[in-house]
Amino acid sequence: MTPTILLADIGGTSTRIARARHDGVPFDVRVEANDDYGSVEELFGAYLATLGPEKPHAGVFAIAGPVDSDDVHLTNRAWSFNRLALAKTLGLDALTVLNDFAALAHGVPTLGREYLVQVGAGHGVEWAPILVCGPGTGLGTATLIPRADKHGFDVLPGEGGHVRLGAVTSEEARVIAHLGSELGPVSVEQVISGPGLVRLHRILAGETSTSPAIIQAALDGQARELETCHVFLRLLGRIAGDYCLLTMARGGVFIAGGVGAAMAPLFAASPFRTAFEEHPPYHDHLANIQVQVVVHPTPGLLGVGQVGRRILAGL
């Protein structure tokens, strides 16, 4: 029986699960709503129960949160587990756990052009750092660092969603002041995320809605929702430019996450690219950086599949 590895990308809202063989390509992909399960153990137990005798030998899980010990806690969901205990519960010989955007970064070099939407001009410099960031339930960041021998990249995880958000315009100052009175010091992901989009629309338009509804209305040309999305993308552009300068990501910037993918058609006509480049005295530098939006439906699984491929090669 061909060995397989269990793959998962565990987000705050949903979990994408698959298996892979030695090529690392995910198959039997399923997307599960986290609200349908009481725990990580229950979710994966239900998946494994459908497989019959062909059980995975090991697992690679990406989680939306920092990974710095065997005790793992999701940032935007009240789920936690111990890596060793979960491996035993699921019958896995080994379980690797990594941050979701670190996992996503592992998959970026494998993305085909059909899964990328370029925003503006610019070009990627070969064997230079690559920034991966973007909004979903939170906002994730990771950096691909080229190896000295030019045989692939190492991934540096980050928690850029939790840096403090500053204001450049009076409109942004109003948003931050409003949220500051509710939340205290405002972090980037409290505005640049799915829940952040809801907060932003409530402040700017005086309406309460869901992030999918706001995005769909903007795509349909509804003025208030479109304006909210443009403010959102302006902020995202500025923050992505900040992060790009921090990492000197001349290899390119990849905007990922479910909210980023859903907004992909809105980027071109939005202030995103202007805000990305507007970092004096580095305008010309940033104007040369290639920015692409990732629209693959399960990019995190591509990343954990690449990690899984290397694990299976050692079995």
mmCIF file with all atom_site columns, N, CA and C in Angstrom, residues 228-265:
data_model
loop_
_atom_site.group_PDB
_atom_site.id
_atom_site.type_symbol
_atom_site.label_atom_id
_atom_site.label_alt_id
_atom_site.label_comp_id
_atom_site.label_asym_id
_atom_site.label_entity_id
_atom_site.label_seq_id
_atom_site.pdbx_PDB_ins_code
_atom_site.Cartn_x
_atom_site.Cartn_y
_atom_site.Cartn_z
_atom_site.occupancy
_atom_site.B_iso_or_equiv
_atom_site.pdbx_formal_charge
_atom_site.auth_seq_id
_atom_site.auth_comp_id
_atom_site.auth_asym_id
_atom_site.auth_atom_id
_atom_site.pdbx_PDB_model_num
ATOM 1   N N  . THR A 1 228 ? -15.888 51.089 1.043  1.00 0.00 ? 228 THR A N  1
ATOM 2   C CA . THR A 1 228 ? -15.286 50.390 2.179  1.00 0.00 ? 228 THR A CA 1
ATOM 3   C C  . THR A 1 228 ? -14.148 49.488 1.711  1.00 0.00 ? 228 THR A C  1
ATOM 4   N N  . CYS A 1 229 ? -14.374 48.733 0.629  1.00 0.00 ? 229 CYS A N  1
ATOM 5   C CA . CYS A 1 229 ? -13.343 47.830 0.125  1.00 0.00 ? 229 CYS A CA 1
ATOM 6   C C  . CYS A 1 229 ? -12.133 48.596 -0.384 1.00 0.00 ? 229 CYS A C  1
ATOM 7   N N  . HIS A 1 230 ? -12.348 49.779 -0.962 1.00 0.00 ? 230 HIS A N  1
ATOM 8   C CA . HIS A 1 230 ? -11.225 50.581 -1.433 1.00 0.00 ? 230 HIS A CA 1
ATOM 9   C C  . HIS A 1 230 ? -10.396 51.116 -0.262 1.00 0.00 ? 230 HIS A C  1
ATOM 10  N N  . VAL A 1 231 ? -11.056 51.526 0.813  1.00 0.00 ? 231 VAL A N  1
ATOM 11  C CA . VAL A 1 231 ? -10.317 51.956 2.006  1.00 0.00 ? 231 VAL A CA 1
ATOM 12  C C  . VAL A 1 231 ? -9.527  50.766 2.578  1.00 0.00 ? 231 VAL A C  1
ATOM 13  N N  . PHE A 1 232 ? -10.169 49.609 2.630  1.00 0.00 ? 232 PHE A N  1
ATOM 14  C CA . PHE A 1 232 ? -9.529  48.381 3.100  1.00 0.00 ? 232 PHE A CA 1
ATOM 15  C C  . PHE A 1 232 ? -8.281  48.070 2.269  1.00 0.00 ? 232 PHE A C  1
ATOM 16  N N  . LEU A 1 233 ? -8.420  48.136 0.939  1.00 0.00 ? 233 LEU A N  1
ATOM 17  C CA . LEU A 1 233 ? -7.303  47.800 0.057  1.00 0.00 ? 233 LEU A CA 1
ATOM 18  C C  . LEU A 1 233 ? -6.210  48.863 0.106  1.00 0.00 ? 233 LEU A C  1
ATOM 19  N N  . ARG A 1 234 ? -6.589  50.111 0.354  1.00 0.00 ? 234 ARG A N  1
ATOM 20  C CA . ARG A 1 234 ? -5.566  51.150 0.530  1.00 0.00 ? 234 ARG A CA 1
ATOM 21  C C  . ARG A 1 234 ? -4.721  50.847 1.772  1.00 0.00 ? 234 ARG A C  1
ATOM 22  N N  . LEU A 1 235 ? -5.377  50.479 2.857  1.00 0.00 ? 235 LEU A N  1
ATOM 23  C CA . LEU A 1 235 ? -4.658  50.122 4.071  1.00 0.00 ? 235 LEU A CA 1
ATOM 24  C C  . LEU A 1 235 ? -3.796  48.878 3.851  1.00 0.00 ? 235 LEU A C  1
ATOM 25  N N  . LEU A 1 236 ? -4.358  47.877 3.170  1.00 0.00 ? 236 LEU A N  1
ATOM 26  C CA . LEU A 1 236 ? -3.593  46.664 2.888  1.00 0.00 ? 236 LEU A CA 1
ATOM 27  C C  . LEU A 1 236 ? -2.371  46.981 2.032  1.00 0.00 ? 236 LEU A C  1
ATOM 28  N N  . GLY A 1 237 ? -2.538  47.857 1.040  1.00 0.00 ? 237 GLY A N  1
ATOM 29  C CA . GLY A 1 237 ? -1.415  48.240 0.191  1.00 0.00 ? 237 GLY A CA 1
ATOM 30  C C  . GLY A 1 237 ? -0.311  48.903 0.987  1.00 0.00 ? 237 GLY A C  1
ATOM 31  N N  . ARG A 1 238 ? -0.684  49.810 1.876  1.00 0.00 ? 238 ARG A N  1
ATOM 32  C CA . ARG A 1 238 ? 0.323   50.495 2.682  1.00 0.00 ? 238 ARG A CA 1
ATOM 33  C C  . ARG A 1 238 ? 1.051   49.529 3.601  1.00 0.00 ? 238 ARG A C  1
ATOM 34  N N  . ILE A 1 239 ? 0.293   48.640 4.257  1.00 0.00 ? 239 ILE A N  1
ATOM 35  C CA . ILE A 1 239 ? 0.905   47.673 5.170  1.00 0.00 ? 239 ILE A CA 1
ATOM 36  C C  . ILE A 1 239 ? 1.801   46.706 4.395  1.00 0.00 ? 239 ILE A C  1
ATOM 37  N N  . ALA A 1 240 ? 1.354   46.248 3.225  1.00 0.00 ? 240 ALA A N  1
ATOM 38  C CA . ALA A 1 240 ? 2.179   45.351 2.414  1.00 0.00 ? 240 ALA A CA 1
ATOM 39  C C  . ALA A 1 240 ? 3.464   46.054 1.981  1.00 0.00 ? 240 ALA A C  1
ATOM 40  N N  . GLY A 1 241 ? 3.380   47.340 1.672  1.00 0.00 ? 241 GLY A N  1
ATOM 41  C CA . GLY A 1 241 ? 4.580   48.110 1.344  1.00 0.00 ? 241 GLY A CA 1
ATOM 42  C C  . GLY A 1 241 ? 5.522   48.210 2.532  1.00 0.00 ? 241 GLY A C  1
ATOM 43  N N  . ASP A 1 242 ? 4.959   48.436 3.728  1.00 0.00 ? 242 ASP A N  1
ATOM 44  C CA . ASP A 1 242 ? 5.770   48.461 4.956  1.00 0.00 ? 242 ASP A CA 1
ATOM 45  C C  . ASP A 1 242 ? 6.523   47.140 5.124  1.00 0.00 ? 242 ASP A C  1
ATOM 46  N N  . TYR A 1 243 ? 5.788   46.027 5.030  1.00 0.00 ? 243 TYR A N  1
ATOM 47  C CA . TYR A 1 243 ? 6.388   44.717 5.238  1.00 0.00 ? 243 TYR A CA 1
ATOM 48  C C  . TYR A 1 243 ? 7.428   44.413 4.157  1.00 0.00 ? 243 TYR A C  1
ATOM 49  N N  . CYS A 1 244 ? 7.155   44.869 2.935  1.00 0.00 ? 244 CYS A N  1
ATOM 50  C CA . CYS A 1 244 ? 8.089   44.652 1.829  1.00 0.00 ? 244 CYS A CA 1
ATOM 51  C C  . CYS A 1 244 ? 9.419   45.346 2.105  1.00 0.00 ? 244 CYS A C  1
ATOM 52  N N  . LEU A 1 245 ? 9.354   46.559 2.640  1.00 0.00 ? 245 LEU A N  1
ATOM 53  C CA . LEU A 1 245 ? 10.588  47.272 2.974  1.00 0.00 ? 245 LEU A CA 1
ATOM 54  C C  . LEU A 1 245 ? 11.320  46.590 4.124  1.00 0.00 ? 245 LEU A C  1
ATOM 55  N N  . LEU A 1 246 ? 10.584  46.055 5.084  1.00 0.00 ? 246 LEU A N  1
ATOM 56  C CA . LEU A 1 246 ? 11.211  45.363 6.207  1.00 0.00 ? 246 LEU A CA 1
ATOM 57  C C  . LEU A 1 246 ? 11.984  44.124 5.758  1.00 0.00 ? 246 LEU A C  1
ATOM 58  N N  . THR A 1 247 ? 11.454  43.433 4.750  1.00 0.00 ? 247 THR A N  1
ATOM 59  C CA . THR A 1 247 ? 12.054  42.167 4.311  1.00 0.00 ? 247 THR A CA 1
ATOM 60  C C  . THR A 1 247 ? 12.874  42.320 3.037  1.00 0.00 ? 247 THR A C  1
ATOM 61  N N  . MET A 1 248 ? 12.848  43.514 2.415  1.00 0.00 ? 248 MET A N  1
ATOM 62  C CA . MET A 1 248 ? 13.502  43.747 1.115  1.00 0.00 ? 248 MET A CA 1
ATOM 63  C C  . MET A 1 248 ? 13.112  42.636 0.138  1.00 0.00 ? 248 MET A C  1
ATOM 64  N N  . ALA A 1 249 ? 11.801  42.473 -0.012 1.00 0.00 ? 249 ALA A N  1
ATOM 65  C CA . ALA A 1 249 ? 11.250  41.358 -0.793 1.00 0.00 ? 249 ALA A CA 1
ATOM 66  C C  . ALA A 1 249 ? 11.281  41.664 -2.289 1.00 0.00 ? 249 ALA A C  1
ATOM 67  N N  . ARG A 1 250 ? 12.479  41.733 -2.852 1.00 0.00 ? 250 ARG A N  1
ATOM 68  C CA . ARG A 1 250 ? 12.617  42.022 -4.275 1.00 0.00 ? 250 ARG A CA 1
ATOM 69  C C  . ARG A 1 250 ? 12.173  40.847 -5.147 1.00 0.00 ? 250 ARG A C  1
ATOM 70  N N  . GLY A 1 251 ? 12.010  39.678 -4.532 1.00 0.00 ? 251 GLY A N  1
ATOM 71  C CA . GLY A 1 251 ? 11.507  38.533 -5.272 1.00 0.00 ? 251 GLY A CA 1
ATOM 72  C C  . GLY A 1 251 ? 10.019  38.594 -5.534 1.00 0.00 ? 251 GLY A C  1
ATOM 73  N N  . GLY A 1 252 ? 9.319   39.531 -4.892 1.00 0.00 ? 252 GLY A N  1
ATOM 74  C CA . GLY A 1 252 ? 7.889   39.703 -5.117 1.00 0.00 ? 252 GLY A CA 1
ATOM 75  C C  . GLY A 1 252 ? 7.089   39.610 -3.837 1.00 0.00 ? 252 GLY A C  1
ATOM 76  N N  . VAL A 1 253 ? 5.859   40.083 -3.935 1.00 0.00 ? 253 VAL A N  1
ATOM 77  C CA . VAL A 1 253 ? 4.907   40.048 -2.824 1.00 0.00 ? 253 VAL A CA 1
ATOM 78  C C  . VAL A 1 253 ? 3.690   39.258 -3.283 1.00 0.00 ? 253 VAL A C  1
ATOM 79  N N  . PHE A 1 254 ? 3.304   38.274 -2.485 1.00 0.00 ? 254 PHE A N  1
ATOM 80  C CA . PHE A 1 254 ? 2.122   37.465 -2.770 1.00 0.00 ? 254 PHE A CA 1
ATOM 81  C C  . PHE A 1 254 ? 1.071   37.764 -1.708 1.00 0.00 ? 254 PHE A C  1
ATOM 82  N N  . ILE A 1 255 ? -0.078  38.274 -2.140 1.00 0.00 ? 255 ILE A N  1
ATOM 83  C CA . ILE A 1 255 ? -1.194  38.551 -1.237 1.00 0.00 ? 255 ILE A CA 1
ATOM 84  C C  . ILE A 1 255 ? -2.074  37.306 -1.189 1.00 0.00 ? 255 ILE A C  1
ATOM 85  N N  . ALA A 1 256 ? -2.167  36.690 -0.023 1.00 0.00 ? 256 ALA A N  1
ATOM 86  C CA . ALA A 1 256 ? -2.920  35.455 0.131  1.00 0.00 ? 256 ALA A CA 1
ATOM 87  C C  . ALA A 1 256 ? -4.019  35.643 1.167  1.00 0.00 ? 256 ALA A C  1
ATOM 88  N N  . GLY A 1 257 ? -4.699  34.550 1.504  1.00 0.00 ? 257 GLY A N  1
ATOM 89  C CA . GLY A 1 257 ? -5.805  34.614 2.453  1.00 0.00 ? 257 GLY A CA 1
ATOM 90  C C  . GLY A 1 257 ? -7.137  34.669 1.723  1.00 0.00 ? 257 GLY A C  1
ATOM 91  N N  . GLY A 1 258 ? -8.180  34.165 2.373  1.00 0.00 ? 258 GLY A N  1
ATOM 92  C CA . GLY A 1 258 ? -9.490  34.092 1.732  1.00 0.00 ? 258 GLY A CA 1
ATOM 93  C C  . GLY A 1 258 ? -10.074 35.432 1.356  1.00 0.00 ? 258 GLY A C  1
ATOM 94  N N  . VAL A 1 259 ? -9.863  36.450 2.199  1.00 0.00 ? 259 VAL A N  1
ATOM 95  C CA . VAL A 1 259 ? -10.402 37.780 1.900  1.00 0.00 ? 259 VAL A CA 1
ATOM 96  C C  . VAL A 1 259 ? -9.661  38.399 0.718  1.00 0.00 ? 259 VAL A C  1
ATOM 97  N N  . GLY A 1 260 ? -8.330  38.231 0.692  1.00 0.00 ? 260 GLY A N  1
ATOM 98  C CA . GLY A 1 260 ? -7.555  38.735 -0.433 1.00 0.00 ? 260 GLY A CA 1
ATOM 99  C C  . GLY A 1 260 ? -7.986  38.109 -1.743 1.00 0.00 ? 260 GLY A C  1
ATOM 100 N N  . ALA A 1 261 ? -8.189  36.782 -1.747 1.00 0.00 ? 261 ALA A N  1
ATOM 101 C CA . ALA A 1 261 ? -8.611  36.089 -2.966 1.00 0.00 ? 261 ALA A CA 1
ATOM 102 C C  . ALA A 1 261 ? -9.991  36.559 -3.417 1.00 0.00 ? 261 ALA A C  1
ATOM 103 N N  . ALA A 1 262 ? -10.914 36.731 -2.465 1.00 0.00 ? 262 ALA A N  1
ATOM 104 C CA . ALA A 1 262 ? -12.268 37.172 -2.819 1.00 0.00 ? 262 ALA A CA 1
ATOM 105 C C  . ALA A 1 262 ? -12.268 38.569 -3.419 1.00 0.00 ? 262 ALA A C  1
ATOM 106 N N  . MET A 1 263 ? -11.328 39.413 -2.974 1.00 0.00 ? 263 MET A N  1
ATOM 107 C CA . MET A 1 263 ? -11.251 40.795 -3.468 1.00 0.00 ? 263 MET A CA 1
ATOM 108 C C  . MET A 1 263 ? -10.393 40.940 -4.720 1.00 0.00 ? 263 MET A C  1
ATOM 109 N N  . ALA A 1 264 ? -9.842  39.856 -5.231 1.00 0.00 ? 264 ALA A N  1
ATOM 110 C CA . ALA A 1 264 ? -8.896  39.937 -6.348 1.00 0.00 ? 264 ALA A CA 1
ATOM 111 C C  . ALA A 1 264 ? -9.392  40.814 -7.506 1.00 0.00 ? 264 ALA A C  1
ATOM 112 N N  . PRO A 1 265 ? -10.675 40.737 -7.916 1.00 0.00 ? 265 PRO A N  1
ATOM 113 C CA . PRO A 1 265 ? -11.121 41.582 -9.032 1.00 0.00 ? 265 PRO A CA 1
ATOM 114 C C  . PRO A 1 265 ? -11.157 43.077 -8.703 1.00 0.00 ? 265 PRO A C  1
#
